[in-house]
Amino acid sequence: MADLKLTNVEKTYGGSVNVLNDINLDVKKGELIVFVGPSGCGKSTLLRMIAGLESISSGVLEIDGEEVNNVPPAQRGIAMVFQSYALYPHMTVRDNMSFALQLAKKPQVEIDAAITKAAKILQLDEYLDRLPKALSGGQRQRVAIGRSIVRDPKVYLFDEPLSNLDAGLRVATRIEIAQLKESMPDSTMIYVTHDQVEAMTLASRIVVLANKGIAQVGAPLELYERPENEFVAQFIGSPAMNLLPGKITGTGAQTKIALDGGGTAVSAVPTTEADMGLKVNVGVRPEDFVPTEGDAIFKGKVNFSEALGEVTLLYFEAQGDNTAVIGKLPGIQTGARGTSMALTADPAKVQVFHNERSLYYR
Ligand code: ADP
Ligand code: MG
């Protein structure tokens, strides 16, 4: 149950391979922070630096106001759960969970109480005397989490704990982790994933890592509705937000953009006269497109469609060297393929980026 603070934290491997720069982050007690970002962007590195398993090249890491840069992992009050749960196969669930406490020579009554409490939170009561091989993947991952709960850490760190589970089990275990967090409202958790659904559903705040730094920090829906930059706009949401190049032709409380493809967009982002003629990218999420008979942001022929049941994805023919536009319309749109469509969007949902940065953040 702790606050955690990173100030100008950097990581350079072997004195020359710089992987993280200028990381500044304040984690409040009770938060569930999710680090998300493309593979290789430094999520595990950052987590391991917090755990003390990796040195901090420069900057300061504080836990509850104390610098812990040089405090060994075991004394940081941190518990880490990895992707591979690495349980001892010859030990029962109870022994796997109590192992660290036994090693630390805690009194047996204390150990028993900790196991009972963790087993209850994780609904493992019935399985305490089983061996790991007699458990499902999800139950094994729960035992791994139980191992950290019994140590009553200040901060829980999770590194892609669900990646080894199959799709169905991932969803079930994700919900269990969300409920686990609710049952421990004061515990601070940092959770690494490359799965944006996990990030959106679990996080109190998401930290998007990219290009060796933090691309944006915010509540899940803040990132979805108000991405600060094109990277976050396209990383959060699936399929990714469409970006259409154009030029500002009207300013004021709302902004009008003439798109290079011939369409017109109106965005709720305010601009001033100085912005007239500014080259921008208009961002529209596939799910925010609506068919129109009036002014269209985009007109094109549907090249291909995928009916997913609740929605249909429409892939439009690419125009010039732009990437193909994707629309996501509700329901089953039979017969859309091969037809031409005109699409617009609610101005409140139309994003505008200049030099990759959202005009909402000036
Ligand atoms: P992620 O967890 O986001 O996929 P990592 O933190 O594992 O990324 O890795 C970030 C970058 O640091 C990668 O480019 C990786 O190759 C590099 N890296 C990780 N560990 C080491 C190491 N021990 N020595 C050198 N480079 C490393
Ligand atoms: Mg990793």
PDB file of N, CA and C and ligand atoms in Angstrom, residues 11-14 17-20 37-48 54 159-160 192 209, ligand 1:
ATOM      1  N   LYS A  11      17.171   4.209 -18.710  1.00  0.00           N
ATOM      2  CA  LYS A  11      17.842   2.907 -18.722  1.00  0.00           C
ATOM      3  C   LYS A  11      18.714   2.779 -19.954  1.00  0.00           C
ATOM      4  N   THR A  12      19.956   2.496 -19.724  1.00  0.00           N
ATOM      5  CA  THR A  12      20.889   2.203 -20.804  1.00  0.00           C
ATOM      6  C   THR A  12      21.532   0.866 -20.467  1.00  0.00           C
ATOM      7  N   TYR A  13      21.340  -0.106 -21.354  1.00  0.00           N
ATOM      8  CA  TYR A  13      21.949  -1.422 -21.135  1.00  0.00           C
ATOM      9  C   TYR A  13      23.401  -1.394 -21.580  1.00  0.00           C
ATOM     10  N   GLY A  14      24.274  -1.951 -20.774  1.00  0.00           N
ATOM     11  CA  GLY A  14      25.676  -2.111 -21.149  1.00  0.00           C
ATOM     12  C   GLY A  14      26.371  -0.807 -21.508  1.00  0.00           C
ATOM     13  N   VAL A  17      23.299   0.872 -24.959  1.00  0.00           N
ATOM     14  CA  VAL A  17      21.978   0.640 -25.557  1.00  0.00           C
ATOM     15  C   VAL A  17      20.906   1.329 -24.719  1.00  0.00           C
ATOM     16  N   ASN A  18      20.535   2.545 -25.162  1.00  0.00           N
ATOM     17  CA  ASN A  18      19.547   3.321 -24.410  1.00  0.00           C
ATOM     18  C   ASN A  18      18.140   2.854 -24.775  1.00  0.00           C
ATOM     19  N   VAL A  19      17.381   2.383 -23.785  1.00  0.00           N
ATOM     20  CA  VAL A  19      16.029   1.904 -24.090  1.00  0.00           C
ATOM     21  C   VAL A  19      14.919   2.750 -23.458  1.00  0.00           C
ATOM     22  N   LEU A  20      15.214   3.478 -22.388  1.00  0.00           N
ATOM     23  CA  LEU A  20      14.193   4.347 -21.783  1.00  0.00           C
ATOM     24  C   LEU A  20      14.825   5.671 -21.391  1.00  0.00           C
ATOM     25  N   GLY A  37       2.253  -0.909 -24.557  1.00  0.00           N
ATOM     26  CA  GLY A  37       3.095  -0.387 -25.634  1.00  0.00           C
ATOM     27  C   GLY A  37       3.553  -1.531 -26.503  1.00  0.00           C
ATOM     28  N   PRO A  38       4.081  -1.225 -27.685  1.00  0.00           N
ATOM     29  CA  PRO A  38       4.496  -2.286 -28.601  1.00  0.00           C
ATOM     30  C   PRO A  38       5.612  -3.143 -28.001  1.00  0.00           C
ATOM     31  N   SER A  39       5.754  -4.337 -28.534  1.00  0.00           N
ATOM     32  CA  SER A  39       6.787  -5.252 -28.075  1.00  0.00           C
ATOM     33  C   SER A  39       8.160  -4.576 -28.183  1.00  0.00           C
ATOM     34  N   GLY A  40       8.968  -4.700 -27.130  1.00  0.00           N
ATOM     35  CA  GLY A  40      10.322  -4.152 -27.169  1.00  0.00           C
ATOM     36  C   GLY A  40      10.421  -2.685 -26.771  1.00  0.00           C
ATOM     37  N   CYS A  41       9.319  -2.077 -26.321  1.00  0.00           N
ATOM     38  CA  CYS A  41       9.358  -0.647 -26.007  1.00  0.00           C
ATOM     39  C   CYS A  41       9.889  -0.387 -24.596  1.00  0.00           C
ATOM     40  N   GLY A  42      10.122  -1.434 -23.825  1.00  0.00           N
ATOM     41  CA  GLY A  42      10.736  -1.225 -22.505  1.00  0.00           C
ATOM     42  C   GLY A  42       9.810  -1.416 -21.323  1.00  0.00           C
ATOM     43  N   LYS A  43       8.656  -2.059 -21.538  1.00  0.00           N
ATOM     44  CA  LYS A  43       7.703  -2.269 -20.444  1.00  0.00           C
ATOM     45  C   LYS A  43       8.307  -3.132 -19.342  1.00  0.00           C
ATOM     46  N   SER A  44       8.862  -4.283 -19.749  1.00  0.00           N
ATOM     47  CA  SER A  44       9.440  -5.191 -18.749  1.00  0.00           C
ATOM     48  C   SER A  44      10.637  -4.541 -18.083  1.00  0.00           C
ATOM     49  N   THR A  45      11.426  -3.823 -18.862  1.00  0.00           N
ATOM     50  CA  THR A  45      12.605  -3.153 -18.307  1.00  0.00           C
ATOM     51  C   THR A  45      12.187  -2.195 -17.191  1.00  0.00           C
ATOM     52  N   LEU A  46      11.167  -1.411 -17.454  1.00  0.00           N
ATOM     53  CA  LEU A  46      10.721  -0.438 -16.454  1.00  0.00           C
ATOM     54  C   LEU A  46      10.202  -1.141 -15.201  1.00  0.00           C
ATOM     55  N   LEU A  47       9.458  -2.210 -15.419  1.00  0.00           N
ATOM     56  CA  LEU A  47       8.919  -2.966 -14.281  1.00  0.00           C
ATOM     57  C   LEU A  47      10.044  -3.582 -13.456  1.00  0.00           C
ATOM     58  N   ARG A  48      11.034  -4.128 -14.173  1.00  0.00           N
ATOM     59  CA  ARG A  48      12.149  -4.775 -13.477  1.00  0.00           C
ATOM     60  C   ARG A  48      13.006  -3.747 -12.740  1.00  0.00           C
ATOM     61  N   GLU A  54      16.724  -4.849 -12.099  1.00  0.00           N
ATOM     62  CA  GLU A  54      17.496  -4.196 -13.151  1.00  0.00           C
ATOM     63  C   GLU A  54      17.937  -2.852 -12.569  1.00  0.00           C
ATOM     64  N   ASP A 159       3.887  -8.817 -14.850  1.00  0.00           N
ATOM     65  CA  ASP A 159       4.427  -8.699 -16.203  1.00  0.00           C
ATOM     66  C   ASP A 159       3.716  -9.681 -17.131  1.00  0.00           C
ATOM     67  N   GLU A 160       2.767  -9.189 -17.896  1.00  0.00           N
ATOM     68  CA  GLU A 160       1.984  -9.991 -18.840  1.00  0.00           C
ATOM     69  C   GLU A 160       1.537 -11.318 -18.232  1.00  0.00           C
ATOM     70  N   VAL A 192       1.765  -4.902 -16.578  1.00  0.00           N
ATOM     71  CA  VAL A 192       2.292  -4.730 -17.937  1.00  0.00           C
ATOM     72  C   VAL A 192       1.542  -5.639 -18.901  1.00  0.00           C
ATOM     73  N   LEU A 209       3.742   3.502 -23.439  1.00  0.00           N
ATOM     74  CA  LEU A 209       5.181   3.665 -23.671  1.00  0.00           C
ATOM     75  C   LEU A 209       5.458   3.535 -25.159  1.00  0.00           C
TER      76      LEU A 209
HETATM   77  P1  ADP B   1       8.955  -5.069 -23.645  1.00  0.00           P
HETATM   78  O1  ADP B   1       8.775  -5.721 -22.332  1.00  0.00           O
HETATM   79  O2  ADP B   1       8.224  -3.778 -23.794  1.00  0.00           O
HETATM   80  O3  ADP B   1       8.643  -5.975 -24.797  1.00  0.00           O
HETATM   81  P2  ADP B   1      11.764  -5.016 -22.879  1.00  0.00           P
HETATM   82  O4  ADP B   1      11.743  -4.144 -21.676  1.00  0.00           O
HETATM   83  O5  ADP B   1      11.883  -6.463 -22.654  1.00  0.00           O
HETATM   84  O6  ADP B   1      10.514  -4.671 -23.814  1.00  0.00           O
HETATM   85  O7  ADP B   1      12.963  -4.549 -23.799  1.00  0.00           O
HETATM   86  C1  ADP B   1      13.168  -3.219 -24.197  1.00  0.00           C
HETATM   87  C2  ADP B   1      14.394  -3.114 -25.057  1.00  0.00           C
HETATM   88  O8  ADP B   1      15.554  -3.370 -24.283  1.00  0.00           O
HETATM   89  C3  ADP B   1      14.417  -4.096 -26.206  1.00  0.00           C
HETATM   90  O9  ADP B   1      14.918  -3.445 -27.341  1.00  0.00           O
HETATM   91  C4  ADP B   1      15.337  -5.167 -25.732  1.00  0.00           C
HETATM   92  O10 ADP B   1      16.021  -5.769 -26.823  1.00  0.00           O
HETATM   93  C5  ADP B   1      16.324  -4.405 -24.860  1.00  0.00           C
HETATM   94  N1  ADP B   1      16.875  -5.227 -23.778  1.00  0.00           N
HETATM   95  C6  ADP B   1      16.158  -5.901 -22.845  1.00  0.00           C
HETATM   96  N2  ADP B   1      16.987  -6.543 -21.994  1.00  0.00           N
HETATM   97  C7  ADP B   1      18.252  -6.246 -22.389  1.00  0.00           C
HETATM   98  C8  ADP B   1      19.573  -6.606 -21.922  1.00  0.00           C
HETATM   99  N3  ADP B   1      19.746  -7.355 -20.840  1.00  0.00           N
HETATM  100  N4  ADP B   1      20.632  -6.096 -22.606  1.00  0.00           N
HETATM  101  C9  ADP B   1      20.463  -5.304 -23.690  1.00  0.00           C
HETATM  102  N5  ADP B   1      19.264  -4.944 -24.175  1.00  0.00           N
HETATM  103  C10 ADP B   1      18.175  -5.405 -23.545  1.00  0.00           C
END
